[in-house]
Structures are given as structure tokens and as C-alpha cells.
Short mmCIF file of C-alpha atoms in Angstrom, two decimals:
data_model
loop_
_atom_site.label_atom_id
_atom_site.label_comp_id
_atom_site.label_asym_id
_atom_site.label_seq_id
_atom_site.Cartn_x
_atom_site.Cartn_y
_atom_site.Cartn_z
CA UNK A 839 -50.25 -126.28 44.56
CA UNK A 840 -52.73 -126.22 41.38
CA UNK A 841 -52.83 -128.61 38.94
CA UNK A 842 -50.95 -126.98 36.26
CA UNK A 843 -48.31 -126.00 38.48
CA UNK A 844 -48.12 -129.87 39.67
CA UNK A 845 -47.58 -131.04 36.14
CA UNK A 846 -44.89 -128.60 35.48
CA UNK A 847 -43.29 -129.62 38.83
CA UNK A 848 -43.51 -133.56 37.61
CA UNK A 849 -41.96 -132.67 34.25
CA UNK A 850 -39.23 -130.91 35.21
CA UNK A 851 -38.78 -134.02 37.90
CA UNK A 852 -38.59 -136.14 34.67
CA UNK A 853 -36.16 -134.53 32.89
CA UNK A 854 -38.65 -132.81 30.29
CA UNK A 855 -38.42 -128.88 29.26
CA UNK A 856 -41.79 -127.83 28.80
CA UNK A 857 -42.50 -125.33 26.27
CA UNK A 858 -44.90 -122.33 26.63
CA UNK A 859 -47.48 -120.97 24.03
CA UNK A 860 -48.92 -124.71 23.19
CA UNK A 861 -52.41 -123.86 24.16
CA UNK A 862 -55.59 -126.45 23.52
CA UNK A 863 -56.93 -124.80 20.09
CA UNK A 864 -53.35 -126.28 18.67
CA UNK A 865 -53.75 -129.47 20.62
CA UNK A 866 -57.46 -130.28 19.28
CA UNK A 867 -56.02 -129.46 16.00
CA UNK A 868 -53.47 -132.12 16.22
CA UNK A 869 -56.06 -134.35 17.58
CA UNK A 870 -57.97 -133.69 13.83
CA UNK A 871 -55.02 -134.18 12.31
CA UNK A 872 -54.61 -137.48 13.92
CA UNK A 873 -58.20 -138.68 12.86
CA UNK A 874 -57.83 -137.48 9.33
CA UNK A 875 -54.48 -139.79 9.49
CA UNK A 876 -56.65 -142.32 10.59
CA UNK A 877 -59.17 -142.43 8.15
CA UNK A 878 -56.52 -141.99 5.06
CA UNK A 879 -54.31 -145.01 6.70
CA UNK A 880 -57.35 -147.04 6.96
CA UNK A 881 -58.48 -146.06 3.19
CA UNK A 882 -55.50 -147.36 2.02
CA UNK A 883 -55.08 -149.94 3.61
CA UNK A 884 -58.33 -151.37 2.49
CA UNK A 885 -57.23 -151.13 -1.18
CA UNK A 886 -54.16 -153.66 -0.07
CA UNK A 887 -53.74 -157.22 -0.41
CA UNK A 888 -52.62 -160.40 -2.12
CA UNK A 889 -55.47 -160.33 -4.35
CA UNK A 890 -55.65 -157.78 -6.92
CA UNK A 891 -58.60 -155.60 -7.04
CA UNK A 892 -58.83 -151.89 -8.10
CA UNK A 893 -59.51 -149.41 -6.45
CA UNK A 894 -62.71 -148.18 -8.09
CA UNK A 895 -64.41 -152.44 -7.29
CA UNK A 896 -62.66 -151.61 -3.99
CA UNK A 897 -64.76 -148.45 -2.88
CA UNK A 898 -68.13 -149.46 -5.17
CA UNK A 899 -68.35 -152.53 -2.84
CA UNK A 900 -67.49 -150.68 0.21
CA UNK A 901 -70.45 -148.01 -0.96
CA UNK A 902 -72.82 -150.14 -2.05
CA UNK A 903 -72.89 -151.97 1.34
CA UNK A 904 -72.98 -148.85 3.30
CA UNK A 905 -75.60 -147.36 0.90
CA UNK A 906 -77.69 -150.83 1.74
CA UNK A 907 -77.51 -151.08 -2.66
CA UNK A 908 -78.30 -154.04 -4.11
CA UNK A 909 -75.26 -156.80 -2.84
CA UNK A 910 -76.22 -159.68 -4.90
CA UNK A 911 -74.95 -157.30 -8.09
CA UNK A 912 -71.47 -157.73 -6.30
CA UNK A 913 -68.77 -159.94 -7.60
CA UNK A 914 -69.40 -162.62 -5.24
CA UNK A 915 -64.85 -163.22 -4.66
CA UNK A 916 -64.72 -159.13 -4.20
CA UNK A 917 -68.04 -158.85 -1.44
CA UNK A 918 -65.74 -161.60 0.08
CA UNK A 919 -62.33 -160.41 -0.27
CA UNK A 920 -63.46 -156.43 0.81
CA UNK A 921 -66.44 -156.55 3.04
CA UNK A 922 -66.02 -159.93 4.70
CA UNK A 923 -62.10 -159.98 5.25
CA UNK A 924 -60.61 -156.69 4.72
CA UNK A 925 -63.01 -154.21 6.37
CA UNK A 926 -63.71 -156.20 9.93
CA UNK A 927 -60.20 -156.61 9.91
CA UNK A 928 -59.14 -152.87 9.19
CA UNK A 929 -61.88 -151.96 11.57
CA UNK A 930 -60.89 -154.83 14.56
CA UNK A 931 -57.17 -153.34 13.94
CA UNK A 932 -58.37 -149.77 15.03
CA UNK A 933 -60.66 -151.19 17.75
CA UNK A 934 -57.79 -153.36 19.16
CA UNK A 935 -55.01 -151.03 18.77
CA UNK A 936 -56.94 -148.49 20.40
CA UNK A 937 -58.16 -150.36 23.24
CA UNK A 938 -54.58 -151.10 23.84
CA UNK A 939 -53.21 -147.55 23.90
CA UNK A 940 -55.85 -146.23 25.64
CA UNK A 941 -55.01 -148.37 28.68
CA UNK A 942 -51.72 -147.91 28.69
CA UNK A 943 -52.59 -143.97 28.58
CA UNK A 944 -54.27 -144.77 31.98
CA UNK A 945 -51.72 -146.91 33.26
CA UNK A 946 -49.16 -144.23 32.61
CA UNK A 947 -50.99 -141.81 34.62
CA UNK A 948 -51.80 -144.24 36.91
CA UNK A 949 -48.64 -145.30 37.61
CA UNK A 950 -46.64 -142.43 36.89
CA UNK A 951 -44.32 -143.46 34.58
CA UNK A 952 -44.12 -143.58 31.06
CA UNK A 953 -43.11 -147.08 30.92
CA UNK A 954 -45.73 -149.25 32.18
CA UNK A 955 -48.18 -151.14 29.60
CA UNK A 956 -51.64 -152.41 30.35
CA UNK A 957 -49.91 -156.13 30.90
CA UNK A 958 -48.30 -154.72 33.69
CA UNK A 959 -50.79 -155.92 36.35
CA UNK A 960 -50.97 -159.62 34.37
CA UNK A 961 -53.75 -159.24 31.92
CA UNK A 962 -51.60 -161.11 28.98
CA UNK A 963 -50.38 -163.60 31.08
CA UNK A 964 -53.77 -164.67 32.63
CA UNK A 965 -55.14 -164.13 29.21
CA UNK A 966 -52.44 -166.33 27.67
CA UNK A 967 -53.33 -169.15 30.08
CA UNK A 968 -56.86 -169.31 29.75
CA UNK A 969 -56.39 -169.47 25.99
CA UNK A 970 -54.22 -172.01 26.45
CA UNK A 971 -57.01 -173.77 28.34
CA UNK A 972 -59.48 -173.44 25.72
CA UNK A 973 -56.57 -174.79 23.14
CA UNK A 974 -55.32 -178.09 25.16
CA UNK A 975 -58.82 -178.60 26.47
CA UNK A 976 -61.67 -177.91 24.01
CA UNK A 977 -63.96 -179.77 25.51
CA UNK A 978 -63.84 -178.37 28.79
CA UNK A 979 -63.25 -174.88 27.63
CA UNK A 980 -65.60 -174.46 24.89
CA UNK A 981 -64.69 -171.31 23.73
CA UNK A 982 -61.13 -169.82 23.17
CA UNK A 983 -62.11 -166.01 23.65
CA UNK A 984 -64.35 -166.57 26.36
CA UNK A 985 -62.11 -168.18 28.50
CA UNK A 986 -59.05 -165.60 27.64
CA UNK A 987 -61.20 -162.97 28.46
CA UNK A 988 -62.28 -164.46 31.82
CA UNK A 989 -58.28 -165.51 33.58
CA UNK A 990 -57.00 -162.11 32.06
CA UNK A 991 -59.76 -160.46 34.02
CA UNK A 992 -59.37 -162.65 37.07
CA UNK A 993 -55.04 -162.30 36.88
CA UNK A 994 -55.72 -158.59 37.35
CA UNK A 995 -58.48 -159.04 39.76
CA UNK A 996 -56.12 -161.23 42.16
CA UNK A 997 -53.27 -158.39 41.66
CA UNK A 998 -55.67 -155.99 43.02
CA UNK A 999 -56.78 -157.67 45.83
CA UNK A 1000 -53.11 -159.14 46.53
CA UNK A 1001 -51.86 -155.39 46.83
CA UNK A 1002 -55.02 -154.46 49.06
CA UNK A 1003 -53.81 -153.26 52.28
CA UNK A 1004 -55.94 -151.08 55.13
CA UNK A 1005 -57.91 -150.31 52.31
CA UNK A 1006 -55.77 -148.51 50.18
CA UNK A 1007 -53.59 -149.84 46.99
CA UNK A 1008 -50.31 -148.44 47.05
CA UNK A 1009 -48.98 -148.16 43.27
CA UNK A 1010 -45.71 -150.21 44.03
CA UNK A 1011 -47.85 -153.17 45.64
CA UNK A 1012 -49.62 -153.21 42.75
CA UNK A 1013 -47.03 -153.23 40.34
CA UNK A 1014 -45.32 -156.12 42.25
CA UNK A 1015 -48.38 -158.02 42.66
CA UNK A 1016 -48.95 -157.51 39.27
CA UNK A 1017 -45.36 -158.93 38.41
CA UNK A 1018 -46.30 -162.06 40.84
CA UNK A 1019 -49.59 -162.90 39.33
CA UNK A 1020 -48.50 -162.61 36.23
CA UNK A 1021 -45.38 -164.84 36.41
CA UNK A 1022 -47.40 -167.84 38.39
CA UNK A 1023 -49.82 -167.56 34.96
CA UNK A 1024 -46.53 -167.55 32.58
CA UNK A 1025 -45.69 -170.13 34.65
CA UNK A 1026 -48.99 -172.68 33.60
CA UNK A 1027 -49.04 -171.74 30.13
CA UNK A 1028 -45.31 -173.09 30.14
CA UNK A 1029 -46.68 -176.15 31.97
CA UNK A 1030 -50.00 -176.69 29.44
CA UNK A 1031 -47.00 -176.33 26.31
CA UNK A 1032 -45.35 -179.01 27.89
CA UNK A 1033 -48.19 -181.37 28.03
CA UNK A 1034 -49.77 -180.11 24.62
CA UNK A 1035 -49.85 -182.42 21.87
CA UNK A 1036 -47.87 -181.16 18.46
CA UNK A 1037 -51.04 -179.38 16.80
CA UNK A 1038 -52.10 -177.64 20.36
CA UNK A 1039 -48.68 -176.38 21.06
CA UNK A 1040 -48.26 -174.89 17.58
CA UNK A 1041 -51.98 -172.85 18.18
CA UNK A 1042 -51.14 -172.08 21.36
CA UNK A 1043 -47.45 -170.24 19.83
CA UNK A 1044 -49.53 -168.90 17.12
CA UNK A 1045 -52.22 -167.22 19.72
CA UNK A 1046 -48.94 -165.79 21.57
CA UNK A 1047 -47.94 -164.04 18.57
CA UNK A 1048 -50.77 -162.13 17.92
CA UNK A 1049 -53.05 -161.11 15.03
CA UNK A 1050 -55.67 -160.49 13.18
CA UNK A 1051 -55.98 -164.15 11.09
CA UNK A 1052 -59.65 -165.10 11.84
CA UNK A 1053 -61.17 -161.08 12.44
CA UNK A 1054 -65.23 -161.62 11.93
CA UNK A 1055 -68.03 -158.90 11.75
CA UNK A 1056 -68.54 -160.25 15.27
CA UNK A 1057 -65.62 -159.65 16.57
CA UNK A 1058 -65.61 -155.91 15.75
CA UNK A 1059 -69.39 -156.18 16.95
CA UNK A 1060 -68.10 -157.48 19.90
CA UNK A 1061 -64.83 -154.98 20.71
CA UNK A 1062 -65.83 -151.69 19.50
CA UNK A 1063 -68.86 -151.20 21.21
CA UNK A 1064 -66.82 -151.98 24.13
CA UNK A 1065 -64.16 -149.26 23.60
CA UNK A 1066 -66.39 -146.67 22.22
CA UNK A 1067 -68.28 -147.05 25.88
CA UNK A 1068 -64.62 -147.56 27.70
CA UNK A 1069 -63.52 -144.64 26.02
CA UNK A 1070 -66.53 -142.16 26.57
CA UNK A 1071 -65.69 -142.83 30.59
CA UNK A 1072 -61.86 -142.79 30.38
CA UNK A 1073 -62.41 -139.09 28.52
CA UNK A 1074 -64.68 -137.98 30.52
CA UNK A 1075 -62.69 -138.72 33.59
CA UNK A 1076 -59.54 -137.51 31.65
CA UNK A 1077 -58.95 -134.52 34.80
CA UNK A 1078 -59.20 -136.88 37.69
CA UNK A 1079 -56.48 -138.62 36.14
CA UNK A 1080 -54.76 -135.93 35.61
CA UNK A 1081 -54.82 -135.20 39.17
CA UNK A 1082 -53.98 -138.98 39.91
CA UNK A 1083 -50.92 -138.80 38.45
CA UNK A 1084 -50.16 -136.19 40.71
CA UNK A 1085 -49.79 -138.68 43.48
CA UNK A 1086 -52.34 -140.06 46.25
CA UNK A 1087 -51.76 -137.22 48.59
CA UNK A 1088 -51.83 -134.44 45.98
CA UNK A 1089 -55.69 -135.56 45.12
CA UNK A 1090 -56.36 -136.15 48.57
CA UNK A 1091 -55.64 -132.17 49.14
CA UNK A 1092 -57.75 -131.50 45.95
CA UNK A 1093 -60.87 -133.15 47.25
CA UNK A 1094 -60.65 -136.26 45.36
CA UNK A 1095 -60.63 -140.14 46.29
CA UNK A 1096 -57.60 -141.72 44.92
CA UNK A 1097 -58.86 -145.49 45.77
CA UNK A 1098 -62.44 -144.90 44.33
CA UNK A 1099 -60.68 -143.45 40.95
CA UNK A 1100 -57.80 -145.42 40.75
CA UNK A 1101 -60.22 -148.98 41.00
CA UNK A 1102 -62.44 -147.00 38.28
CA UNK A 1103 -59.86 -146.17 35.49
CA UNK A 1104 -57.63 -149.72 36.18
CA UNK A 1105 -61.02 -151.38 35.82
CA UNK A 1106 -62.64 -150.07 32.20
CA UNK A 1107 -58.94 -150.40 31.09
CA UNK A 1108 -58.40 -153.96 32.26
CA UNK A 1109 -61.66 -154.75 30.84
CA UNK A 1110 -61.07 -153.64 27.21
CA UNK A 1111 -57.31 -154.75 27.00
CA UNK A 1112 -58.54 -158.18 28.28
CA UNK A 1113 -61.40 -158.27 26.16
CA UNK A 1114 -58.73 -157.38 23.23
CA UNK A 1115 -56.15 -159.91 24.05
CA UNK A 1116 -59.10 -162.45 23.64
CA UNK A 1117 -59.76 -161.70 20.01
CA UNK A 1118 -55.90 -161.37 18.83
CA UNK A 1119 -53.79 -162.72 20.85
CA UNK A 1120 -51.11 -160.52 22.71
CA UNK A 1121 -49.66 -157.42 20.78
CA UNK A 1122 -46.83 -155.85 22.55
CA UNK A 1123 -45.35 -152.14 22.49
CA UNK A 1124 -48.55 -150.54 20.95
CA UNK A 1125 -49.83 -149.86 24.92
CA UNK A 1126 -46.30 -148.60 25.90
CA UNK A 1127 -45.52 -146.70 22.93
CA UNK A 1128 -48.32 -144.66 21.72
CA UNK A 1129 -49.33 -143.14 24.96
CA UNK A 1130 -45.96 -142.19 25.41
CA UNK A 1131 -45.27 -140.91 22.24
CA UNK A 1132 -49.04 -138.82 22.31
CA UNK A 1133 -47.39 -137.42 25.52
CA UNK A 1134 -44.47 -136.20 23.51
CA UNK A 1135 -46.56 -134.60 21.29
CA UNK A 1136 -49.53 -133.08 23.16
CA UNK A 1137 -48.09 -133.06 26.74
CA UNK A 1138 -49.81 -134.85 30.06
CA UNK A 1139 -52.56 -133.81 30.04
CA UNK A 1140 -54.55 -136.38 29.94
CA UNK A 1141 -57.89 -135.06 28.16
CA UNK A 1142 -55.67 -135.23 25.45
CA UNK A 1143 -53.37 -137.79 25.48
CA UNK A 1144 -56.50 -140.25 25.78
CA UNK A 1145 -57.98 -139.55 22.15
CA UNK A 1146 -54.71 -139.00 20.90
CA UNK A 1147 -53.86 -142.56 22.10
CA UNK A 1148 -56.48 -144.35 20.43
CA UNK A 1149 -56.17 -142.67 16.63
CA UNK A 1150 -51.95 -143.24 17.22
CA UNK A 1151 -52.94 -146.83 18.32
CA UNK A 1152 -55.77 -147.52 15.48
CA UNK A 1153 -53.14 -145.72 13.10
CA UNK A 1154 -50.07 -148.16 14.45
CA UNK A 1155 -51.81 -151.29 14.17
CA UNK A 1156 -53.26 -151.11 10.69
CA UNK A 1157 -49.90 -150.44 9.06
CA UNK A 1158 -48.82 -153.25 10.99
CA UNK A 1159 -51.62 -155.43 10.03
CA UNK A 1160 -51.26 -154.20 6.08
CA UNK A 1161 -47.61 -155.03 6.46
CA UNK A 1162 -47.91 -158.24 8.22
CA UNK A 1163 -50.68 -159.66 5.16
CA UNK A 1164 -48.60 -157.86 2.21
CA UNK A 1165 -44.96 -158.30 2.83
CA UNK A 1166 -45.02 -162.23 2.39
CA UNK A 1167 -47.00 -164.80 1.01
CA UNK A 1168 -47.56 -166.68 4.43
CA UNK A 1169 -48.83 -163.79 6.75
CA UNK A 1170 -46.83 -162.86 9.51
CA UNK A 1171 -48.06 -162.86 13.09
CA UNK A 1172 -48.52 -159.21 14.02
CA UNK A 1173 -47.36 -159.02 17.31
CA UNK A 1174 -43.49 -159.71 15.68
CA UNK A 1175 -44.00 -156.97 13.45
CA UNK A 1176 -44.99 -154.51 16.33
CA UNK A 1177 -42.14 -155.25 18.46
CA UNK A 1178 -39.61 -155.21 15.35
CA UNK A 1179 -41.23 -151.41 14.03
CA UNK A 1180 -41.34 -150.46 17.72
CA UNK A 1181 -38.53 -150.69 19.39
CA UNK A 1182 -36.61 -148.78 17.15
CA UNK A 1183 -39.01 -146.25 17.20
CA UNK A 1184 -39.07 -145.60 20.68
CA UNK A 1185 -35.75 -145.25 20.78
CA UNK A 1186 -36.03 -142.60 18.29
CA UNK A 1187 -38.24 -140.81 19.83
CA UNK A 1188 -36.03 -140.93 23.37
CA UNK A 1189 -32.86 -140.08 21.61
CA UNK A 1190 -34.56 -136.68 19.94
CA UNK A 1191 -38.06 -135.68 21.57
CA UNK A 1192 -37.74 -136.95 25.12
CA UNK A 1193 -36.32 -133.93 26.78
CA UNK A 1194 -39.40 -131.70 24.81
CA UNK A 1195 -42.86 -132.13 25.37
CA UNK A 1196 -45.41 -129.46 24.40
CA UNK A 1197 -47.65 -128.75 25.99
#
């Protein structure tokens, strides 16, 4: 059986009517198309905001700080408001959003099913606990992020090793020993809530939530880099996924080693949607939903779906973001606003695009 032939075979299994004559020159259109959409959602999005500013100081500080002009000419309350706040943030929103879709592109294929998300394996909940650490114990756990990013990293670690058996990981293992880890960690952050004092308990909600409150320059030093080098890999190994979501035996018979790939791909994504949750707290539906919804759109092939992930992620989370700091006059925590625009959304596109995919 090729490869093409398997993916047909998979679809129709699914319930999906592939259509003929989508070939790739449309598909890398729609992929430009998607980072024009990008760039325009971010360039509005920058001129947004409780404070007023228009939108010629908006761009003329932007420029003069990518033109290395003279800064000190600035209004000192616009360099602030624009370069210092609104950029990083627009910028950590694309980073984070994009981590977050691209793993649960990979988790998807992965798996096999459209309906996993990169917390599948535990990542949010071990996350969730060791920022929950860092909250109720601050002088133990120094730093917040660090120690997020180190149990959401060890939750999925201990899935993987949990579902080890005769040196293979069967996917449904996994996916149970994912659930298991993952409720033990839900477990002690309900247990470090109980013993948190009034002011701890009311960060550690807030962290749940999600968002984008405190985003720094060195936060979006910190992420991107990550998920510019997470992404490069994941791309470039965009057709052995393809052939992993064949199924185990499938690559076998094709020559490649499903263990060696599978640990590969779970790995970079684990490691940027952990490094993610760290900075913003967790953010549901954008790793389930825009993977899914690229696959609607583009088809399963995976070479695709990838980039197409990350702009449709980027793109998600900064009108979220805009929303969450414009609609009110106390911002509202992110992660509520992605569930609320998402769920109905996904249901939309069940109801009228799930039975066509191109591609």
C-alpha cells in the first residue's frame, strides 16, 4: 500500500469524502494566505487598546525601533504602551499559540485522531502543579516558570515510561498513562489550593486561566527561539509523520522506526507546549482546534497541516488576546475566552466541513 493510497484508505475510515484536483501549488497558496492573515491580524491588533494612540504614533514607534532611530525622541507613555507591552505581547501570542497548535498537529498524527490535544499525555496538569509549587512555596521554588516548565516535562516523561512495554509504546498505553499521570498531578494542585493561603489560591486560579498579563521581551526571547527550532524539525519530519499516522505496522513495512519517531515528534512537542504553559498559564482548545480545522482545509498531510497550524494558532490567539484586553476594563483571562470562541466553532466546523476535506 503507498502512502497516498493509505491516507485515502484512513479518510474514508473516518467518514471524510476526499476531493480530487487539490494539488500542493493551491495548498502553499493557502499557506500564504494564512501568513498574510497573520501579519494583518497582528497589525491590527497592535493599534488596539485601552489607551488611545493613533495609528500613525503607533507604527512611527514601531519603525523607529526597528530602524534602531533615535528612541529617546519617543513619547516616553507611547515607547511604553507599544514597544514594551503591546508588541512582546502580540508577538508571545503568536509564539504561544503556535507552539500549541503545532503539537497538537503532532499529537493528531500521532495518535490518530483528531481529538487529542498536546495535554493529553499530562503536560498541563504537571505544569499546573509545579506552578502551584512555585506559588504556595516561593522560597523553595524560586521561580514560577522554571518550575512549570520542569513537572510538565517530567508528567509527560513518567507517561512515557509508564506505557513502556518490551520496548515499544503502544498509542492506547500512552494515552491512558497519560490520563493517570495527569489526574495524580490534578490531584496535588487540588491538595496545594486547599492548603494555600487567600492571596496564593487566587494566583494560583489566575495562572489556571491563562494569559498573557505579565508578557516581557524575555519571554518572547525565551519561547520563540524555541518554536522556530521545534518547528524547523517537526517540518522537516512532516512525511514520517505522515507515515506514523498510518499505524506502527504500516511504517514498519515502509522501512521506518515507529518507536525512534514517535519518542522524536512527542518529545520537541512536549517540550515547546511545556515550555508555553510556563509563560501563560494553560490555554485550552487552540491545540485541538486549529490542527483540526488546518486538516479541514488542507487535508492530512502533514507537511502542511504543520505550518498551517502555527499561522491558524498565532492568528487564534491574538484575536483572543485583543479581545480579552479590549472588551472590558479589567482584562479577562484568555484561556475563558478561547474555550467560549471555540467550542462553538468547532462545532461549526463538524456540523458543515467535517465530511469534506481537500486535499
Amino acid at each position: 500500500m503507498t502512502e497516498s493510497t493509505g491516507f485515502k484508505q484512513i479518510l474514508i475510515n473516518l467518514g471524510y469524502d476526499p476531493v480530487e484536483g487539490f494539488g500542493e501549488g493551491r495548498k502553499i497558496a493557502i499557506l500564504a494566505a494564512l501568513a498574510a492573515l497573520l501579519l494583518v491580524t497582528a497589525c491590527i491588533a497592535v493599534v488596539m487598546g485601552a489607551y488611545d494612540i493613533t495609528i500613525t504614533d503607533v507604527y512611527r514607534t514601531i519603525l523607529v525601533h526597528l530602524t534602531f532611530g533615535d528612541v529617546a525622541a519617543l513619547p516616553k507613555l507611547h515607547n511604553t504602551i507599544i514597544w514594551d507591552i503591546r508588541v512582546p505581547r502580540i508577538i508571545l501570542a503568536i509564539s504561544v499559540g503556535g507552539a500549541l497548535a503545532i503539537a497538537g498537529a503532532v499529537f493528531q498524527g500521532v495518535f490518530r485522531n483528531p481529538l487529542v490535544e498536546p495535554y493529553i499525555l499530562g503536560v498541563s496538569s504537571g505544569a499546573a502543579f509545579g506552578a502551584a509549587l512555585g506559588i504556595v512555596f516561593p522560597a523553595v521554588f524560586f521561580s514560577i516558570q522554571i518550575s512549570a516548565f520542569i513537572f510538565g516535562a517530567l508528567a509527560v516523561t513518567l507517561a512515557y515510561i509508564l506505557a513502556r512495554v518490551r520496548g515499544e509504546t503502544p498509542i492506547i498505553t500512552l494515552i491512558l498513562a497519560g490520563v493517570i499521570i495527569g489526574s495524580i498531578f490534578a490531584a496535588l494542585v487540588s491538595l496545594l489550593k486547599y492548603i494555600a493561603n487567600d492571596t496564593a489560591l487566587r494566583e494560583i486560579v489566575f495562572w489556571l486561566m491563562g494569559g498573557f498579563y505579565y508578557a516581557t521581551w524575555n519571554d518572547v526571547l525565551l519561547l520563540t527561539p524555541a518554536v522556530i527550532v521545534s518547528f524547523a524539525v517537526l517540518w522537516g519530519l512532516g512525511w514520517k509523520l505522515n507515515i506514523l499516522s498510518m499505524g506502527d505496522e504500516e511504517a514498519r513495512t515502509l522501512g521506518v522506526n515507529p518507536e525512534k519517531y514517535k519518542f522524536v515528534v512527542i518529545a520537541f512537542a512536549t517540550a515547546i507546549t511545556a515550555f508555553a504553559v510556563s509563560l501563560v498559564g494553560i490555554i485550552a482548545w487552540v491545540g485541538l482546534m486549529m490542527p483540526h480545522a488546518a486538516r479541514m482545509i488542507l487535508g492530512p498531510d502533514n507537511r502542511f497541516v504543520i505550518p498551517a497550524s502555527l499561522m491558524m494558532g498565532g492568528c487564534y490567539l491574538i484575536v483572543c488576546d485583543t479581545l480579552a484586553r479590549t472588551l472590558t476594563t479589567a482584562e479577562i483571562p484568555v484561556g475563558i475566552l478561547t474555550s467560549i470562541l471555540g467550542a462553538p466553532y468547532l462545532c461549526y466546523l463538524l456540523r458543515h466541513k467535517g465530511r469534506v476535506i481537500f486535499g
